[in-house]
């Protein structure tokens, strides 16, 4: 398992109408708290690009992601 700490982001695997999302990955919050999350990105009506990390368990976006790893096996 290798933590990714640079500008790379998970691959968008599900493109919806207004945004895309990745498969679930493990993220580290402030290098201490691991969570399962997905990476989302899209473009606003004004053409501005946005990105966020979303945690399905919290049903909310999360801040402070310092690393991520795609080691969750597909079932």
XYZ file of C-alpha atoms in Angstrom:
75
model
C 0.000 0.000 0.000
C 1.384 3.386 -0.977
C -0.072 6.709 0.142
C -0.328 9.244 -2.667
C 0.589 12.706 -1.395
C 1.041 14.706 -4.585
C -1.352 16.303 -7.092
C -2.526 12.980 -8.553
C -6.184 12.196 -7.996
C -8.244 9.006 -8.391
C -9.590 8.245 -11.863
C -13.151 9.380 -12.502
C -15.068 6.160 -13.196
C -18.681 7.378 -13.114
C -19.550 10.476 -15.135
C -22.927 11.930 -14.195
C -24.668 14.897 -15.841
C -23.014 17.673 -13.824
C -20.029 15.941 -12.217
C -17.906 12.818 -12.140
C -16.871 10.609 -9.253
C -14.199 8.029 -8.581
C -14.416 4.605 -7.032
C -14.064 4.644 -3.251
C -10.548 5.087 -1.874
C -9.030 5.431 1.578
C -8.036 8.984 2.530
C -6.069 10.332 5.472
C -7.361 13.441 7.207
C -4.456 15.500 8.578
C -2.240 12.378 8.328
C -4.071 10.661 11.200
C -7.730 9.774 10.574
C -8.449 7.228 7.801
C -11.806 7.406 6.025
C -13.391 5.826 2.981
C -14.177 8.547 0.457
C -14.614 9.279 -3.219
C -13.164 12.071 -5.301
C -15.625 14.298 -7.185
C -14.999 16.966 -9.798
C -17.088 19.016 -12.161
C -17.697 22.386 -13.758
C -20.165 25.058 -12.623
C -22.630 26.780 -14.955
C -20.128 29.660 -15.151
C -17.408 27.288 -16.387
C -15.438 27.218 -13.123
C -13.866 23.859 -12.300
C -14.305 22.410 -8.802
C -13.177 19.312 -6.917
C -13.977 17.802 -3.545
C -13.623 14.711 -1.411
C -16.927 13.135 -0.340
C -17.400 10.648 2.511
C -20.480 8.407 2.042
C -20.467 7.425 5.746
C -20.841 11.091 6.773
C -22.947 11.932 3.688
C -20.889 15.108 3.394
C -17.762 16.569 1.896
C -14.557 16.376 3.908
C -11.628 18.768 4.305
C -8.014 18.221 5.274
C -7.214 15.264 3.018
C -3.422 14.883 3.086
C -3.088 11.512 1.302
C -5.124 8.818 -0.420
C -4.730 5.181 -1.432
C -6.806 3.062 -3.825
C -6.298 -0.229 -2.004
C -9.987 -1.047 -1.434
C -10.731 -4.273 -3.366
C -13.756 -4.432 -5.650
C -16.304 -6.944 -4.452
